[in-house]
mmCIF file of C-alpha atoms in Angstrom:
data_model
loop_
_atom_site.group_PDB
_atom_site.id
_atom_site.type_symbol
_atom_site.label_atom_id
_atom_site.label_comp_id
_atom_site.label_asym_id
_atom_site.label_seq_id
_atom_site.Cartn_x
_atom_site.Cartn_y
_atom_site.Cartn_z
ATOM 1 C CA UNK A 25 0.000 0.000 0.000
ATOM 2 C CA UNK A 26 1.333 3.415 -0.942
ATOM 3 C CA UNK A 27 -0.220 6.782 -0.089
ATOM 4 C CA UNK A 28 0.941 10.123 -1.427
ATOM 5 C CA UNK A 29 -0.277 13.677 -1.855
ATOM 6 C CA UNK A 30 0.917 15.536 -4.952
ATOM 7 C CA UNK A 31 0.710 19.249 -5.725
ATOM 8 C CA UNK A 32 0.793 20.623 -9.268
ATOM 9 C CA UNK A 33 0.496 24.218 -10.452
ATOM 10 C CA UNK A 34 -0.902 23.045 -13.830
ATOM 11 C CA UNK A 35 -3.001 19.908 -13.407
ATOM 12 C CA UNK A 36 -4.676 20.167 -16.821
ATOM 13 C CA UNK A 37 -1.445 21.032 -18.682
ATOM 14 C CA UNK A 38 -3.054 24.123 -20.166
ATOM 15 C CA UNK A 39 -1.119 27.120 -21.387
ATOM 16 C CA UNK A 40 -3.921 29.641 -20.945
ATOM 17 C CA UNK A 41 -6.235 28.100 -18.310
ATOM 18 C CA UNK A 42 -3.897 26.633 -15.744
ATOM 19 C CA UNK A 43 -5.434 24.930 -12.737
ATOM 20 C CA UNK A 44 -3.428 24.167 -9.608
ATOM 21 C CA UNK A 45 -4.319 21.769 -6.824
ATOM 22 C CA UNK A 46 -3.558 18.624 -4.875
ATOM 23 C CA UNK A 47 -3.989 15.035 -6.084
ATOM 24 C CA UNK A 48 -4.372 12.177 -3.617
ATOM 25 C CA UNK A 49 -2.865 8.827 -4.674
ATOM 26 C CA UNK A 50 -3.835 5.696 -2.703
ATOM 27 C CA UNK A 51 -2.560 2.516 -4.387
ATOM 28 C CA UNK A 52 -2.855 -0.957 -2.852
ATOM 29 C CA UNK A 53 -0.856 -3.650 -4.622
ATOM 30 C CA UNK A 54 0.553 -7.140 -4.548
ATOM 31 C CA UNK A 55 3.873 -8.671 -5.632
ATOM 32 C CA UNK A 56 4.479 -12.358 -6.209
ATOM 33 C CA UNK A 57 7.768 -14.005 -7.125
ATOM 34 C CA UNK A 58 8.726 -17.633 -7.367
ATOM 35 C CA UNK A 59 11.448 -19.708 -8.984
ATOM 36 C CA UNK A 60 12.552 -23.300 -9.187
ATOM 37 C CA UNK A 61 14.947 -25.363 -11.242
ATOM 38 C CA UNK A 62 12.390 -25.546 -14.055
ATOM 39 C CA UNK A 63 10.354 -22.347 -13.837
ATOM 40 C CA UNK A 64 10.127 -18.750 -12.717
ATOM 41 C CA UNK A 65 7.194 -16.412 -12.143
ATOM 42 C CA UNK A 66 7.052 -12.704 -11.375
ATOM 43 C CA UNK A 67 3.907 -10.596 -10.888
ATOM 44 C CA UNK A 68 3.441 -6.997 -9.776
ATOM 45 C CA UNK A 69 -0.025 -5.461 -9.645
ATOM 46 C CA UNK A 70 -1.442 -2.317 -8.107
ATOM 47 C CA UNK A 71 -4.793 -0.548 -8.210
ATOM 48 C CA UNK A 72 -4.034 3.147 -8.465
ATOM 49 C CA UNK A 73 -6.759 5.278 -6.883
ATOM 50 C CA UNK A 74 -6.553 8.984 -7.666
ATOM 51 C CA UNK A 75 -8.640 11.877 -6.383
ATOM 52 C CA UNK A 76 -8.654 15.150 -8.358
ATOM 53 C CA UNK A 77 -6.363 13.866 -11.121
ATOM 54 C CA UNK A 78 -6.185 16.415 -13.972
ATOM 55 C CA UNK A 79 -8.178 18.728 -11.679
ATOM 56 C CA UNK A 80 -11.363 16.699 -12.221
ATOM 57 C CA UNK A 81 -12.553 16.730 -8.559
ATOM 58 C CA UNK A 82 -13.463 13.046 -8.962
ATOM 59 C CA UNK A 83 -12.082 9.598 -8.148
ATOM 60 C CA UNK A 84 -10.354 7.514 -10.840
ATOM 61 C CA UNK A 85 -9.006 3.970 -10.697
ATOM 62 C CA UNK A 86 -6.207 2.584 -12.886
ATOM 63 C CA UNK A 87 -5.140 -1.044 -13.155
ATOM 64 C CA UNK A 88 -1.367 -1.509 -13.492
ATOM 65 C CA UNK A 89 0.150 -4.947 -14.042
ATOM 66 C CA UNK A 90 3.515 -6.468 -14.974
ATOM 67 C CA UNK A 91 3.726 -10.279 -15.190
ATOM 68 C CA UNK A 92 6.306 -12.627 -16.670
ATOM 69 C CA UNK A 93 6.877 -16.367 -16.466
ATOM 70 C CA UNK A 94 9.190 -18.997 -17.904
ATOM 71 C CA UNK A 95 8.684 -22.758 -17.810
ATOM 72 C CA UNK A 96 10.994 -25.574 -18.900
ATOM 73 C CA UNK A 97 8.916 -28.380 -20.380
ATOM 74 C CA UNK A 98 12.048 -30.359 -21.268
ATOM 75 C CA UNK A 99 15.126 -29.363 -19.286
ATOM 76 C CA UNK A 100 17.472 -27.097 -21.274
ATOM 77 C CA UNK A 101 15.573 -27.843 -24.510
ATOM 78 C CA UNK A 102 11.883 -26.872 -24.613
ATOM 79 C CA UNK A 103 10.578 -23.691 -22.947
ATOM 80 C CA UNK A 104 7.448 -21.558 -22.755
ATOM 81 C CA UNK A 105 7.540 -17.847 -21.898
ATOM 82 C CA UNK A 106 4.525 -15.668 -21.133
ATOM 83 C CA UNK A 107 4.061 -12.027 -20.220
ATOM 84 C CA UNK A 108 1.171 -9.665 -19.539
ATOM 85 C CA UNK A 109 0.896 -5.959 -18.824
ATOM 86 C CA UNK A 110 -1.733 -3.310 -18.145
ATOM 87 C CA UNK A 111 -0.778 0.355 -18.268
ATOM 88 C CA UNK A 112 -2.074 3.792 -19.230
ATOM 89 C CA UNK A 113 -0.792 5.328 -22.453
ATOM 90 C CA UNK A 114 -0.888 8.943 -23.601
ATOM 91 C CA UNK A 115 -2.779 9.254 -26.919
ATOM 92 C CA UNK A 116 -2.616 13.010 -27.515
ATOM 93 C CA UNK A 117 0.199 14.696 -29.384
ATOM 94 C CA UNK A 118 -0.671 17.950 -27.599
ATOM 95 C CA UNK A 119 0.008 16.640 -24.083
ATOM 96 C CA UNK A 120 3.187 14.949 -22.980
ATOM 97 C CA UNK A 121 2.782 13.393 -19.517
ATOM 98 C CA UNK A 122 4.353 10.270 -18.056
ATOM 99 C CA UNK A 123 1.846 9.774 -15.228
ATOM 100 C CA UNK A 124 -1.908 9.802 -14.607
ATOM 101 C CA UNK A 125 -1.813 12.920 -12.421
ATOM 102 C CA UNK A 126 -1.937 15.687 -15.019
ATOM 103 C CA UNK A 127 -3.313 16.234 -18.508
ATOM 104 C CA UNK A 128 -6.817 16.346 -19.935
ATOM 105 C CA UNK A 129 -7.794 12.692 -19.749
ATOM 106 C CA UNK A 130 -6.346 11.877 -23.183
ATOM 107 C CA UNK A 131 -5.168 8.433 -22.169
ATOM 108 C CA UNK A 132 -6.145 4.893 -22.979
ATOM 109 C CA UNK A 133 -5.647 1.705 -21.019
ATOM 110 C CA UNK A 134 -3.309 -0.624 -22.867
ATOM 111 C CA UNK A 135 -3.444 -4.376 -22.280
ATOM 112 C CA UNK A 136 -0.840 -6.752 -23.678
ATOM 113 C CA UNK A 137 -0.431 -10.523 -23.553
ATOM 114 C CA UNK A 138 2.340 -12.631 -25.059
ATOM 115 C CA UNK A 139 3.108 -16.354 -25.197
ATOM 116 C CA UNK A 140 6.093 -17.918 -26.963
ATOM 117 C CA UNK A 141 7.220 -21.549 -26.834
ATOM 118 C CA UNK A 142 10.726 -22.235 -28.117
ATOM 119 C CA UNK A 143 13.124 -25.134 -28.646
ATOM 120 C CA UNK A 144 16.914 -24.999 -28.283
ATOM 121 C CA UNK A 145 18.321 -28.177 -29.861
ATOM 122 C CA UNK A 146 21.975 -29.144 -30.165
ATOM 123 C CA UNK A 147 23.057 -31.140 -33.182
ATOM 124 C CA UNK A 148 26.045 -32.826 -31.625
ATOM 125 C CA UNK A 149 29.186 -30.749 -32.037
ATOM 126 C CA UNK A 150 28.040 -29.419 -35.405
ATOM 127 C CA UNK A 151 25.392 -26.814 -34.628
ATOM 128 C CA UNK A 152 23.234 -25.163 -31.990
ATOM 129 C CA UNK A 153 19.719 -24.047 -32.785
ATOM 130 C CA UNK A 154 16.817 -21.899 -31.672
ATOM 131 C CA UNK A 155 13.292 -22.344 -33.044
ATOM 132 C CA UNK A 156 10.650 -20.042 -31.639
ATOM 133 C CA UNK A 157 7.039 -19.143 -32.380
ATOM 134 C CA UNK A 158 4.817 -16.707 -30.558
ATOM 135 C CA UNK A 159 1.524 -14.923 -30.313
ATOM 136 C CA UNK A 160 0.744 -11.550 -28.758
ATOM 137 C CA UNK A 161 -2.485 -9.616 -28.270
ATOM 138 C CA UNK A 162 -2.729 -5.862 -27.729
ATOM 139 C CA UNK A 163 -5.955 -4.060 -26.909
ATOM 140 C CA UNK A 164 -6.809 -0.477 -26.004
ATOM 141 C CA UNK A 165 -9.761 1.136 -24.225
ATOM 142 C CA UNK A 166 -11.182 4.532 -25.203
ATOM 143 C CA UNK A 167 -9.361 4.484 -28.528
ATOM 144 C CA UNK A 168 -12.356 6.165 -30.160
ATOM 145 C CA UNK A 169 -12.205 9.243 -27.899
ATOM 146 C CA UNK A 170 -12.933 12.577 -29.563
ATOM 147 C CA UNK A 171 -9.533 13.732 -28.283
ATOM 148 C CA UNK A 172 -7.794 11.184 -30.467
ATOM 149 C CA UNK A 173 -6.890 12.094 -34.025
ATOM 150 C CA UNK A 174 -7.590 9.563 -36.819
ATOM 151 C CA UNK A 175 -3.822 9.057 -37.230
ATOM 152 C CA UNK A 176 -3.367 8.183 -33.545
ATOM 153 C CA UNK A 177 -6.459 5.953 -33.648
ATOM 154 C CA UNK A 178 -4.725 3.994 -36.390
ATOM 155 C CA UNK A 179 -1.511 3.733 -34.353
ATOM 156 C CA UNK A 180 -3.271 2.349 -31.270
ATOM 157 C CA UNK A 181 -5.472 -0.173 -33.036
ATOM 158 C CA UNK A 182 -6.197 -3.483 -31.315
ATOM 159 C CA UNK A 183 -4.022 -6.135 -32.920
ATOM 160 C CA UNK A 184 -2.980 -9.768 -32.986
ATOM 161 C CA UNK A 185 0.655 -10.528 -33.771
ATOM 162 C CA UNK A 186 2.311 -13.779 -34.794
ATOM 163 C CA UNK A 187 6.052 -14.225 -34.964
ATOM 164 C CA UNK A 188 8.541 -16.914 -35.900
ATOM 165 C CA UNK A 189 12.273 -17.124 -35.359
ATOM 166 C CA UNK A 190 14.850 -19.713 -36.356
ATOM 167 C CA UNK A 191 18.593 -19.647 -35.815
ATOM 168 C CA UNK A 192 21.460 -22.058 -36.417
ATOM 169 C CA UNK A 193 25.012 -21.369 -35.318
ATOM 170 C CA UNK A 194 28.134 -23.434 -35.761
ATOM 171 C CA UNK A 195 29.174 -25.790 -32.998
ATOM 172 C CA UNK A 196 32.528 -26.699 -31.512
ATOM 173 C CA UNK A 197 33.355 -28.923 -34.500
ATOM 174 C CA UNK A 198 34.072 -25.772 -36.499
ATOM 175 C CA UNK A 199 37.252 -24.155 -35.252
ATOM 176 C CA UNK A 200 38.693 -22.323 -38.261
ATOM 177 C CA UNK A 201 35.348 -21.366 -39.803
ATOM 178 C CA UNK A 202 32.252 -20.288 -37.849
ATOM 179 C CA UNK A 203 28.867 -19.522 -39.374
ATOM 180 C CA UNK A 204 25.315 -18.564 -38.524
ATOM 181 C CA UNK A 205 21.941 -18.577 -40.273
ATOM 182 C CA UNK A 206 18.935 -16.562 -39.091
ATOM 183 C CA UNK A 207 15.286 -16.215 -40.028
ATOM 184 C CA UNK A 208 12.646 -13.983 -38.446
ATOM 185 C CA UNK A 209 9.072 -13.122 -39.316
ATOM 186 C CA UNK A 210 6.453 -10.961 -37.605
ATOM 187 C CA UNK A 211 2.926 -10.352 -38.851
ATOM 188 C CA UNK A 212 0.537 -7.948 -37.130
ATOM 189 C CA UNK A 213 -3.180 -8.083 -37.947
ATOM 190 C CA UNK A 214 -4.836 -4.812 -36.962
ATOM 191 C CA UNK A 215 -8.524 -4.079 -36.342
ATOM 192 C CA UNK A 216 -8.095 -0.711 -38.054
ATOM 193 C CA UNK A 217 -5.454 0.453 -40.464
ATOM 194 C CA UNK A 218 -3.152 -1.629 -42.588
ATOM 195 C CA UNK A 219 -1.655 -4.904 -41.430
ATOM 196 C CA UNK A 220 2.118 -5.019 -40.959
ATOM 197 C CA UNK A 221 4.594 -7.740 -41.913
ATOM 198 C CA UNK A 222 8.370 -8.020 -41.486
ATOM 199 C CA UNK A 223 10.395 -10.969 -42.753
ATOM 200 C CA UNK A 224 14.157 -11.376 -42.941
ATOM 201 C CA UNK A 225 16.750 -14.010 -43.812
ATOM 202 C CA UNK A 226 20.412 -13.468 -43.008
ATOM 203 C CA UNK A 227 23.654 -15.366 -42.796
ATOM 204 C CA UNK A 228 27.215 -14.748 -41.676
ATOM 205 C CA UNK A 229 30.556 -16.512 -41.810
ATOM 206 C CA UNK A 230 33.944 -15.933 -40.224
ATOM 207 C CA UNK A 231 37.327 -17.470 -41.028
ATOM 208 C CA UNK A 232 40.113 -17.531 -38.424
ATOM 209 C CA UNK A 233 43.665 -17.475 -39.720
ATOM 210 C CA UNK A 234 44.832 -17.673 -36.121
ATOM 211 C CA UNK A 235 43.629 -16.583 -32.671
ATOM 212 C CA UNK A 236 44.329 -12.934 -33.453
ATOM 213 C CA UNK A 237 43.334 -12.501 -37.100
ATOM 214 C CA UNK A 238 40.105 -13.365 -38.935
ATOM 215 C CA UNK A 239 37.875 -12.200 -41.786
ATOM 216 C CA UNK A 240 34.081 -12.194 -41.832
ATOM 217 C CA UNK A 241 31.114 -11.539 -44.098
ATOM 218 C CA UNK A 242 27.369 -11.019 -43.713
ATOM 219 C CA UNK A 243 24.374 -10.692 -46.065
ATOM 220 C CA UNK A 244 20.634 -11.231 -46.092
ATOM 221 C CA UNK A 245 17.228 -10.734 -47.692
ATOM 222 C CA UNK A 246 14.229 -8.768 -46.396
ATOM 223 C CA UNK A 247 10.575 -8.822 -47.437
ATOM 224 C CA UNK A 248 8.477 -6.248 -45.554
ATOM 225 C CA UNK A 249 5.012 -4.775 -45.919
ATOM 226 C CA UNK A 250 3.789 -1.739 -43.958
ATOM 227 C CA UNK A 251 2.179 1.638 -44.503
ATOM 228 C CA UNK A 252 4.462 4.596 -45.263
ATOM 229 C CA UNK A 253 3.923 8.284 -45.952
ATOM 230 C CA UNK A 254 5.590 7.977 -49.349
ATOM 231 C CA UNK A 255 4.447 5.482 -51.950
ATOM 232 C CA UNK A 256 6.873 2.727 -52.942
ATOM 233 C CA UNK A 257 9.300 3.678 -50.172
ATOM 234 C CA UNK A 258 9.776 0.139 -48.838
ATOM 235 C CA UNK A 259 13.114 -1.271 -49.943
ATOM 236 C CA UNK A 260 12.823 -5.052 -50.023
ATOM 237 C CA UNK A 261 15.376 -7.462 -51.453
ATOM 238 C CA UNK A 262 18.935 -8.502 -50.753
ATOM 239 C CA UNK A 263 21.004 -6.406 -48.382
ATOM 240 C CA UNK A 264 24.539 -6.107 -47.104
ATOM 241 C CA UNK A 265 24.697 -4.191 -43.802
ATOM 242 C CA UNK A 266 26.389 -0.820 -43.750
ATOM 243 C CA UNK A 267 28.922 -0.237 -40.989
ATOM 244 C CA UNK A 268 31.579 2.390 -40.409
ATOM 245 C CA UNK A 269 30.689 4.259 -43.566
ATOM 246 C CA UNK A 270 31.411 1.337 -45.884
ATOM 247 C CA UNK A 271 29.658 -1.711 -47.262
ATOM 248 C CA UNK A 272 30.426 -4.689 -45.081
ATOM 249 C CA UNK A 273 30.940 -7.205 -47.852
ATOM 250 C CA UNK A 274 33.786 -8.613 -45.845
ATOM 251 C CA UNK A 275 35.863 -7.476 -42.916
ATOM 252 C CA UNK A 276 39.067 -7.925 -40.999
ATOM 253 C CA UNK A 277 39.349 -8.407 -37.257
ATOM 254 C CA UNK A 278 42.635 -8.351 -35.329
ATOM 255 C CA UNK A 279 43.067 -8.886 -31.607
ATOM 256 C CA UNK A 280 46.037 -8.516 -29.304
ATOM 257 C CA UNK A 281 46.224 -8.859 -25.528
ATOM 258 C CA UNK A 282 45.320 -5.201 -25.046
ATOM 259 C CA UNK A 283 43.807 -3.983 -28.352
ATOM 260 C CA UNK A 284 40.951 -5.130 -30.582
ATOM 261 C CA UNK A 285 40.717 -3.607 -34.068
ATOM 262 C CA UNK A 286 37.865 -4.257 -36.519
ATOM 263 C CA UNK A 287 37.776 -3.059 -40.117
ATOM 264 C CA UNK A 288 34.815 -3.024 -42.531
ATOM 265 C CA UNK A 289 35.588 -2.890 -46.209
#
């Protein structure tokens, strides 16, 4: 339980009609934490009760939650992670406030839930892997408020997201040459506005001449779909990352006992 009294000289964040006053904050809460060899769980919840927030001379209640958990279905191989949150989010470009004390009520309650099982296999000494899928749900209350512009309404749309990730990296069998392959995909289906999709393939390789000198390379392919302000501004296709002002087609890495030098060519 926390109790506080807050004074503000501009509760409604107005430039011309400032209103000062006190806000009473009484917030009971609960925290739970547990862990074992196979799982962990962490939950923090509080019910924020506010009197005279934004100078309204009324009582408001806000739910605030942070929860995360991790379970090992098969030890060191198969896992499930979950998370949930409830918070209040500012939805007005005209008011910038990081709490629920001040402003003009231009906030929405944001609720998020995520679940993601993943598998971490080892293929002997040849490769280590990660294969992950997930689902997340985001929902917002009061998103149709008259204080919210159509653009912001589009940004805070309720949505369902699905994501996939796969990764293979070289194992201990590879000493002179190491490599990695990566794939990621995220698709967001929105109740309003355009759906969003990001997909990427990438790979990298590194050759060690000795313990102090090696060369490396990296490249990939992206296929994305999302709304932009300019038509045809999405650059899909093959890519080679830019680093240090040059195209990283290949690189050189040198290491001594006290100095590490990397070059991108």
